Amino acid sequence: MAGVLLWVICPKENASFSATTLYSLVPRNRLQARSYNSKGCSRLKSSTGVYAAASLSSAVANPPRSSAEKVYEVVLKQAALVKEQKKERALDVGKENDQTESMTRGDLLNGAYDRCGEVCAEYAKTFYLGTLLMTPERRRAVWAIYVWCRRTDELVDGPNAPHITPKALDRWEQRLGELFEGRPYDMYDAALSDTVSKYPVDIQPFKDMIQGMRMDLKKSRYKDFDELYLYCYYVAGTVGLMSVPVMGIAPESKASTESVYNAALALGIANQLTNILRDVGEDARRGRIYLPQDELAQAGLSDEDIFNGKVTEKWRIFMKGQIKRARMFFDEAEKGVAELSDASRWPVWASLLLYKQILDSIEANDYDNFSKRAYVGKAKKFASLPIAYGKALMGGGSKLAKPTRS
């Protein structure tokens, strides 16, 4: 995987948190509702072999769907949780827990969230600065999601990756289910467990990210963009679906909820495609090629050309097409940023602009992503921050689809 997430799985400081203590961190009155939500979405199926056992008539009546269609089902279900959350919050009005218990739980949770913020500050400095503009509650929730994603990626891209098995990922998924049910294992899980009890965040995108890790254990080639799209959704598009419920949609937004989630999904896909294009040489040295095999063949290229690492005219032409596609996803993502709540726009704009510049860097390197790593220097990073801030302040009119009325 073109990895960008680096975090240890079980830091030593977690040892002081007992299972009983961690369970007490999550408000009791929210556990039942979130447990129901965590089971509300069916798992996505692999794009291969889904209809192998079906009869011919069934196959004609139910043709295989594209990866985009499968992912859109998750988008629709996630968007539907927004309305459900409003009902849950209405029922929660006036409910208060025991004051002493609440204070104890609050102190422990504050420590867990603070540690998540330290991790975010250490590994994603620019994004962390942007989160400081959010409300304290949203900021901490984003940190908790960020840390879980890092730890998940570390399973297959970290120092212990050679020892990770499918069973290890199964255990990680089981642990995910437990934290969604209010039974966190450690302090980082406790922060996320509290977050998903407060926001309409569904478990499916988290499960799908783990599915992406499973793909990395057994798959190193992608026959076409449909396969690659599904992988990009699993490992990066899911982050957008996790984050939008926390970042919030602007009250004045006229766009449909589904279109905002689609834009967030597009940003995740764009970021992962950029990672892939940046890391072609690095991935090749690990025996992995995250480029559509059919498009390589159409360009007159093969796996051998990737492993040889020579920049040819064929390679330049091929790369221009891949960069163009990534930019199209960025363009789609930009339409949705203006729909987010005011305080959430800046970190998203900053991330978007910085990642787009990686594509510029690849071009500046004459498409040599075999021996040169495209990156954005500190000066350009800092120069991007006021631009992102300006775009966040401007907001802008909605460019997304308006909700339909029945």
Short mmCIF file of C-alpha atoms in Angstrom, two decimals:
data_model
loop_
_atom_site.label_atom_id
_atom_site.label_comp_id
_atom_site.label_asym_id
_atom_site.label_seq_id
_atom_site.Cartn_x
_atom_site.Cartn_y
_atom_site.Cartn_z
CA MET A 1 0.00 0.00 0.00
CA ALA A 2 1.21 3.48 -0.77
CA GLY A 3 1.24 4.11 2.93
CA VAL A 4 0.99 7.45 4.64
CA LEU A 5 -0.08 6.23 8.07
CA LEU A 6 2.56 5.48 10.70
CA TRP A 7 1.63 4.70 14.28
CA VAL A 8 2.38 1.97 16.79
CA ILE A 9 -0.45 -0.39 17.58
CA CYS A 10 -0.32 -0.73 21.37
CA PRO A 11 1.82 1.98 23.03
CA LYS A 12 3.05 1.14 26.52
CA GLU A 13 1.09 3.93 28.16
CA ASN A 14 -2.11 2.02 27.36
CA ALA A 15 -1.31 -0.55 30.01
CA SER A 16 -2.67 1.65 32.81
CA PHE A 17 -6.19 1.54 31.33
CA SER A 18 -8.16 -1.50 32.47
CA ALA A 19 -10.97 -2.95 30.39
CA THR A 20 -13.50 -2.05 33.09
CA THR A 21 -12.28 1.55 33.28
CA LEU A 22 -12.40 1.95 29.53
CA TYR A 23 -15.92 0.60 29.31
CA SER A 24 -16.99 3.30 31.78
CA LEU A 25 -15.73 6.04 29.46
CA VAL A 26 -18.64 5.69 27.05
CA PRO A 27 -22.06 7.12 28.03
CA ARG A 28 -24.43 4.23 28.81
CA ASN A 29 -27.47 5.86 27.24
CA ARG A 30 -25.83 5.84 23.81
CA LEU A 31 -24.52 2.28 23.67
CA GLN A 32 -27.72 0.58 22.54
CA ALA A 33 -28.37 2.96 19.68
CA ARG A 34 -24.78 2.86 18.41
CA SER A 35 -24.70 -0.94 18.66
CA TYR A 36 -27.71 -1.02 16.36
CA ASN A 37 -26.05 1.39 13.94
CA SER A 38 -22.87 -0.67 13.86
CA LYS A 39 -24.83 -3.56 12.41
CA GLY A 40 -26.98 -1.56 10.09
CA CYS A 41 -24.82 -1.80 6.95
CA SER A 42 -23.93 -4.94 5.07
CA ARG A 43 -20.31 -5.62 4.16
CA LEU A 44 -19.14 -4.80 0.64
CA LYS A 45 -18.35 -7.86 -1.40
CA SER A 46 -15.31 -8.37 -3.56
CA SER A 47 -15.77 -7.48 -7.21
CA THR A 48 -14.62 -10.95 -8.24
CA GLY A 49 -16.58 -14.14 -7.83
CA VAL A 50 -19.72 -12.53 -6.42
CA TYR A 51 -22.02 -14.02 -9.00
CA ALA A 52 -20.14 -17.24 -9.73
CA ALA A 53 -22.77 -19.43 -8.08
CA ALA A 54 -25.75 -17.62 -9.53
CA SER A 55 -27.82 -19.07 -12.29
CA LEU A 56 -27.67 -17.62 -15.80
CA SER A 57 -31.13 -16.10 -15.46
CA SER A 58 -30.20 -14.52 -12.15
CA ALA A 59 -27.02 -13.10 -13.66
CA VAL A 60 -29.02 -11.53 -16.46
CA ALA A 61 -31.54 -10.08 -14.02
CA ASN A 62 -28.83 -8.89 -11.61
CA PRO A 63 -25.73 -7.95 -13.62
CA PRO A 64 -22.47 -7.36 -11.70
CA ARG A 65 -22.21 -3.83 -10.38
CA SER A 66 -19.20 -1.59 -10.73
CA SER A 67 -17.09 -0.74 -7.70
CA ALA A 68 -18.45 2.81 -7.78
CA GLU A 69 -22.02 1.47 -7.48
CA LYS A 70 -21.07 -0.71 -4.52
CA VAL A 71 -19.36 2.16 -2.75
CA TYR A 72 -22.31 4.47 -3.38
CA GLU A 73 -24.49 2.13 -1.32
CA VAL A 74 -22.23 2.85 1.65
CA VAL A 75 -22.46 6.58 0.92
CA LEU A 76 -26.27 6.45 0.99
CA LYS A 77 -26.36 4.52 4.25
CA GLN A 78 -23.87 6.88 5.89
CA ALA A 79 -25.86 9.91 4.77
CA ALA A 80 -29.05 8.38 6.17
CA LEU A 81 -27.48 8.27 9.65
CA VAL A 82 -27.52 12.08 9.79
CA LYS A 83 -31.32 12.10 10.07
CA GLU A 84 -31.23 9.23 12.55
CA GLN A 85 -28.77 11.11 14.76
CA LYS A 86 -31.07 14.13 14.94
CA LYS A 87 -33.82 11.90 16.33
CA GLU A 88 -31.44 10.31 18.85
CA ARG A 89 -30.25 13.70 20.08
CA ALA A 90 -33.84 14.81 20.56
CA LEU A 91 -34.44 11.79 22.79
CA ASP A 92 -31.25 12.51 24.77
CA VAL A 93 -32.33 16.02 25.81
CA GLY A 94 -32.59 16.32 29.59
CA LYS A 95 -30.73 13.08 30.36
CA GLU A 96 -27.83 13.42 32.81
CA ASN A 97 -25.53 10.83 34.33
CA ASP A 98 -24.32 10.73 37.90
CA GLN A 99 -22.10 13.80 38.43
CA THR A 100 -19.21 11.96 40.08
CA GLU A 101 -19.16 9.24 37.42
CA SER A 102 -19.30 11.86 34.65
CA MET A 103 -16.35 13.78 36.10
CA THR A 104 -14.21 10.65 36.39
CA ARG A 105 -15.07 9.51 32.88
CA GLY A 106 -14.46 13.01 31.57
CA ASP A 107 -10.98 13.20 33.04
CA LEU A 108 -9.98 9.86 31.52
CA LEU A 109 -11.44 10.76 28.14
CA ASN A 110 -9.71 14.13 28.14
CA GLY A 111 -6.40 12.34 28.59
CA ALA A 112 -7.19 9.92 25.78
CA TYR A 113 -8.18 12.71 23.40
CA ASP A 114 -5.13 14.78 24.32
CA ARG A 115 -2.87 11.86 23.46
CA CYS A 116 -4.64 11.50 20.09
CA GLY A 117 -3.97 15.19 19.49
CA GLU A 118 -0.27 14.69 20.25
CA VAL A 119 -0.08 11.91 17.69
CA CYS A 120 -1.80 14.06 15.07
CA ALA A 121 0.54 16.98 15.81
CA GLU A 122 3.58 14.74 15.47
CA TYR A 123 2.70 13.00 12.21
CA ALA A 124 0.42 15.47 10.41
CA LYS A 125 1.57 18.93 11.45
CA THR A 126 -0.21 20.91 8.73
CA PHE A 127 -3.50 19.10 9.20
CA TYR A 128 -3.19 19.44 12.97
CA LEU A 129 -2.87 23.22 12.68
CA GLY A 130 -6.04 23.28 10.64
CA THR A 131 -7.95 21.27 13.23
CA LEU A 132 -7.21 23.94 15.84
CA LEU A 133 -9.81 26.13 14.13
CA MET A 134 -12.53 23.57 14.79
CA THR A 135 -14.70 23.52 17.86
CA PRO A 136 -12.98 21.56 20.68
CA GLU A 137 -15.45 18.66 20.40
CA ARG A 138 -15.06 18.29 16.60
CA ARG A 139 -11.30 18.70 16.83
CA ARG A 140 -10.90 15.90 19.34
CA ALA A 141 -13.19 13.60 17.38
CA VAL A 142 -11.15 14.12 14.21
CA TRP A 143 -7.98 13.32 16.15
CA ALA A 144 -9.50 10.06 17.40
CA ILE A 145 -10.45 8.99 13.87
CA TYR A 146 -7.03 9.98 12.57
CA VAL A 147 -5.21 7.85 15.16
CA TRP A 148 -7.37 4.79 14.49
CA CYS A 149 -6.62 5.04 10.76
CA ARG A 150 -2.89 5.30 11.45
CA ARG A 151 -2.90 2.30 13.71
CA THR A 152 -4.88 0.29 11.17
CA ASP A 153 -2.47 1.11 8.37
CA GLU A 154 0.45 0.25 10.63
CA LEU A 155 -0.75 -3.34 10.69
CA VAL A 156 0.33 -3.89 7.08
CA ASP A 157 2.88 -1.11 6.54
CA GLY A 158 4.67 -0.94 9.87
CA PRO A 159 7.69 -2.76 11.31
CA ASN A 160 5.57 -5.77 12.28
CA ALA A 161 3.92 -6.05 8.87
CA PRO A 162 5.76 -9.28 7.90
CA HIS A 163 4.17 -10.98 10.91
CA ILE A 164 0.63 -9.78 10.31
CA THR A 165 -1.82 -12.48 9.20
CA PRO A 166 -5.47 -12.39 8.12
CA LYS A 167 -6.36 -13.62 11.62
CA ALA A 168 -4.66 -10.56 13.11
CA LEU A 169 -6.87 -8.35 10.96
CA ASP A 170 -9.90 -10.38 12.02
CA ARG A 171 -9.01 -9.69 15.66
CA TRP A 172 -8.58 -5.98 14.87
CA GLU A 173 -12.04 -5.94 13.29
CA GLN A 174 -13.51 -7.70 16.31
CA ARG A 175 -11.92 -5.07 18.51
CA LEU A 176 -13.45 -2.39 16.29
CA GLY A 177 -16.90 -3.87 16.82
CA GLU A 178 -16.35 -3.88 20.56
CA LEU A 179 -15.39 -0.22 20.69
CA PHE A 180 -18.50 0.66 18.65
CA GLU A 181 -20.50 -1.21 21.30
CA GLY A 182 -18.86 0.84 24.06
CA ARG A 183 -16.19 -1.67 25.13
CA PRO A 184 -12.86 -0.08 24.14
CA TYR A 185 -9.59 -1.94 24.64
CA ASP A 186 -7.20 0.96 25.27
CA MET A 187 -7.12 4.74 25.59
CA TYR A 188 -7.13 5.37 21.83
CA ASP A 189 -10.07 3.05 21.34
CA ALA A 190 -11.82 4.86 24.18
CA ALA A 191 -11.51 8.20 22.40
CA LEU A 192 -12.97 6.75 19.19
CA SER A 193 -15.68 4.90 21.10
CA ASP A 194 -16.77 8.17 22.67
CA THR A 195 -16.64 9.89 19.27
CA VAL A 196 -18.88 7.36 17.51
CA SER A 197 -21.37 7.62 20.38
CA LYS A 198 -21.75 11.35 19.69
CA TYR A 199 -21.73 11.56 15.90
CA PRO A 200 -23.61 9.67 13.14
CA VAL A 201 -20.52 7.66 12.20
CA ASP A 202 -21.27 4.17 10.91
CA ILE A 203 -18.97 1.21 11.41
CA GLN A 204 -18.98 0.20 7.73
CA PRO A 205 -16.25 2.59 6.49
CA PHE A 206 -14.01 1.39 9.34
CA LYS A 207 -14.62 -2.24 8.40
CA ASP A 208 -13.96 -1.41 4.78
CA MET A 209 -10.59 0.13 5.66
CA ILE A 210 -9.62 -3.13 7.34
CA GLN A 211 -10.74 -4.91 4.17
CA GLY A 212 -8.25 -2.74 2.29
CA MET A 213 -5.52 -4.02 4.61
CA ARG A 214 -6.59 -7.57 3.78
CA MET A 215 -6.19 -6.78 0.09
CA ASP A 216 -2.64 -5.60 0.74
CA LEU A 217 -1.80 -8.96 2.28
CA LYS A 218 -2.82 -10.96 -0.77
CA LYS A 219 -3.03 -8.63 -3.77
CA SER A 220 -0.25 -6.75 -5.55
CA ARG A 221 -1.79 -6.17 -9.00
CA TYR A 222 -5.01 -4.53 -10.21
CA LYS A 223 -6.37 -5.56 -13.57
CA ASP A 224 -8.31 -2.35 -14.28
CA PHE A 225 -9.36 0.92 -12.70
CA ASP A 226 -12.57 -0.58 -11.36
CA GLU A 227 -10.49 -2.84 -9.11
CA LEU A 228 -8.13 -0.02 -8.21
CA TYR A 229 -11.03 2.31 -7.39
CA LEU A 230 -12.41 -0.18 -4.88
CA TYR A 231 -8.99 -0.48 -3.26
CA CYS A 232 -8.64 3.32 -3.09
CA TYR A 233 -12.05 3.53 -1.48
CA TYR A 234 -11.13 0.92 1.11
CA VAL A 235 -7.86 2.52 2.22
CA ALA A 236 -8.59 6.24 1.74
CA GLY A 237 -12.10 7.03 0.53
CA THR A 238 -13.39 5.58 3.77
CA VAL A 239 -11.64 8.37 5.69
CA GLY A 240 -13.90 10.93 4.05
CA LEU A 241 -17.02 9.01 5.06
CA MET A 242 -15.70 8.74 8.63
CA SER A 243 -14.86 12.44 8.86
CA VAL A 244 -17.81 14.31 7.34
CA PRO A 245 -20.22 13.46 10.19
CA VAL A 246 -17.71 15.00 12.60
CA MET A 247 -16.72 18.00 10.50
CA GLY A 248 -20.35 18.79 9.87
CA ILE A 249 -22.28 20.19 6.93
CA ALA A 250 -22.97 23.93 6.95
CA PRO A 251 -26.54 24.71 8.07
CA GLU A 252 -26.97 26.99 5.06
CA SER A 253 -25.85 24.30 2.58
CA LYS A 254 -28.37 23.65 -0.17
CA ALA A 255 -26.57 20.52 -1.37
CA SER A 256 -27.88 17.02 -0.77
CA THR A 257 -26.19 15.10 2.04
CA GLU A 258 -25.28 12.34 -0.41
CA SER A 259 -23.47 14.77 -2.71
CA VAL A 260 -21.37 16.11 0.19
CA TYR A 261 -20.36 12.58 1.14
CA ASN A 262 -19.56 11.84 -2.50
CA ALA A 263 -17.24 14.86 -2.59
CA ALA A 264 -15.51 13.64 0.58
CA LEU A 265 -15.15 10.22 -1.02
CA ALA A 266 -13.63 11.84 -4.12
CA LEU A 267 -11.00 13.58 -1.98
CA GLY A 268 -9.98 10.28 -0.43
CA ILE A 269 -9.74 8.63 -3.85
CA ALA A 270 -7.73 11.58 -5.21
CA ASN A 271 -5.31 11.47 -2.27
CA GLN A 272 -4.73 7.73 -2.65
CA LEU A 273 -4.23 7.97 -6.42
CA THR A 274 -1.67 10.68 -5.69
CA ASN A 275 0.06 8.43 -3.15
CA ILE A 276 0.20 5.66 -5.73
CA LEU A 277 1.68 7.89 -8.43
CA ARG A 278 4.20 9.33 -6.01
CA ASP A 279 5.31 5.93 -4.73
CA VAL A 280 5.57 3.89 -7.96
CA GLY A 281 9.29 3.20 -7.49
CA GLU A 282 9.01 2.48 -3.77
CA ASP A 283 6.11 0.09 -4.28
CA ALA A 284 7.87 -1.65 -7.19
CA ARG A 285 10.83 -2.42 -4.94
CA ARG A 286 8.36 -4.21 -2.69
CA GLY A 287 6.93 -6.18 -5.61
CA ARG A 288 3.72 -4.14 -5.78
CA ILE A 289 2.21 -2.29 -8.73
CA TYR A 290 -0.84 -0.17 -8.00
CA LEU A 291 -1.52 0.82 -11.59
CA PRO A 292 -4.30 -0.56 -13.84
CA GLN A 293 -2.81 -3.47 -15.77
CA ASP A 294 -5.06 -2.97 -18.78
CA GLU A 295 -4.07 0.70 -19.09
CA LEU A 296 -0.39 -0.17 -18.82
CA ALA A 297 -0.83 -2.66 -21.66
CA GLN A 298 -2.68 -0.11 -23.78
CA ALA A 299 0.25 2.26 -23.29
CA GLY A 300 2.69 -0.42 -24.45
CA LEU A 301 4.07 -0.90 -20.94
CA SER A 302 4.47 -3.95 -18.72
CA ASP A 303 5.44 -4.88 -15.18
CA GLU A 304 9.00 -5.28 -16.41
CA ASP A 305 9.08 -1.63 -17.46
CA ILE A 306 8.02 -0.64 -13.94
CA PHE A 307 10.68 -2.79 -12.33
CA ASN A 308 13.36 -1.46 -14.69
CA GLY A 309 12.44 2.05 -13.64
CA LYS A 310 13.31 3.91 -16.83
CA VAL A 311 11.46 7.07 -17.83
CA THR A 312 10.51 6.71 -21.48
CA GLU A 313 8.15 8.67 -23.70
CA LYS A 314 5.57 5.91 -23.29
CA TRP A 315 5.85 6.29 -19.55
CA ARG A 316 5.44 10.07 -19.71
CA ILE A 317 2.30 9.74 -21.81
CA PHE A 318 0.91 7.11 -19.46
CA MET A 319 1.64 9.22 -16.40
CA LYS A 320 -0.02 12.29 -17.90
CA GLY A 321 -3.23 10.30 -18.18
CA GLN A 322 -3.00 9.03 -14.60
CA ILE A 323 -2.33 12.52 -13.24
CA LYS A 324 -5.25 13.91 -15.23
CA ARG A 325 -7.56 11.34 -13.63
CA ALA A 326 -6.34 12.19 -10.12
CA ARG A 327 -6.94 15.88 -10.76
CA MET A 328 -10.48 15.12 -11.90
CA PHE A 329 -11.17 13.56 -8.50
CA PHE A 330 -9.65 16.61 -6.78
CA ASP A 331 -11.91 18.86 -8.87
CA GLU A 332 -14.94 16.85 -7.74
CA ALA A 333 -13.78 17.05 -4.13
CA GLU A 334 -13.43 20.84 -4.26
CA LYS A 335 -17.14 21.19 -4.96
CA GLY A 336 -17.96 19.76 -1.56
CA VAL A 337 -15.56 21.70 0.68
CA ALA A 338 -17.75 24.82 0.64
CA GLU A 339 -20.61 22.72 2.02
CA LEU A 340 -18.76 21.87 5.22
CA SER A 341 -19.20 23.84 8.43
CA ASP A 342 -17.13 27.03 8.54
CA ALA A 343 -14.55 25.83 11.07
CA SER A 344 -13.91 22.56 9.21
CA ARG A 345 -13.09 23.99 5.80
CA TRP A 346 -9.53 25.16 6.42
CA PRO A 347 -7.89 21.79 7.26
CA VAL A 348 -9.69 20.17 4.33
CA TRP A 349 -8.62 22.90 1.91
CA ALA A 350 -5.04 22.70 3.23
CA SER A 351 -4.91 18.94 2.71
CA LEU A 352 -6.44 19.20 -0.75
CA LEU A 353 -4.09 21.93 -1.98
CA LEU A 354 -0.97 20.24 -0.60
CA TYR A 355 -1.78 16.90 -2.17
CA LYS A 356 -2.53 18.50 -5.53
CA GLN A 357 0.96 19.99 -5.44
CA ILE A 358 2.47 16.51 -5.22
CA LEU A 359 1.13 15.93 -8.72
CA ASP A 360 2.83 19.15 -9.82
CA SER A 361 6.06 17.86 -8.31
CA ILE A 362 5.83 14.61 -10.27
CA GLU A 363 5.55 16.64 -13.46
CA ALA A 364 8.47 18.84 -12.37
CA ASN A 365 10.55 15.67 -11.94
CA ASP A 366 9.83 14.80 -15.60
CA TYR A 367 7.58 11.94 -14.43
CA ASP A 368 10.48 10.14 -12.76
CA ASN A 369 8.66 8.55 -9.84
CA PHE A 370 11.04 5.60 -9.94
CA SER A 371 14.11 7.22 -8.39
CA LYS A 372 12.78 10.62 -7.29
CA ARG A 373 10.20 11.15 -4.59
CA ALA A 374 7.79 13.99 -5.30
CA TYR A 375 7.16 16.16 -2.28
CA VAL A 376 6.05 19.64 -1.29
CA GLY A 377 8.75 21.68 0.44
CA LYS A 378 8.16 23.52 3.71
CA ALA A 379 8.09 26.91 2.01
CA LYS A 380 5.32 25.80 -0.35
CA LYS A 381 3.44 24.17 2.51
CA PHE A 382 3.40 27.34 4.56
CA ALA A 383 2.53 29.39 1.49
CA SER A 384 -0.49 27.15 0.94
CA LEU A 385 -1.94 27.73 4.41
CA PRO A 386 -3.12 31.34 3.89
CA ILE A 387 -4.50 30.36 0.48
CA ALA A 388 -6.45 27.52 2.07
CA TYR A 389 -7.62 29.84 4.82
CA GLY A 390 -8.81 32.38 2.28
CA LYS A 391 -10.75 29.74 0.38
CA ALA A 392 -12.28 28.54 3.65
CA LEU A 393 -13.44 32.05 4.52
CA MET A 394 -14.92 32.66 1.08
CA GLY A 395 -17.05 29.53 1.23
CA GLY A 396 -18.74 30.06 -2.10
CA GLY A 397 -22.00 29.01 -3.66
CA SER A 398 -23.01 25.40 -3.80
CA LYS A 399 -21.75 23.48 -6.80
CA LEU A 400 -23.26 20.17 -5.73
CA ALA A 401 -26.58 18.57 -6.43
CA LYS A 402 -29.55 20.00 -4.56
CA PRO A 403 -31.65 17.58 -2.49
CA THR A 404 -34.72 16.35 -4.32
CA ARG A 405 -38.17 16.69 -2.85
CA SER A 406 -40.72 13.95 -3.25
#
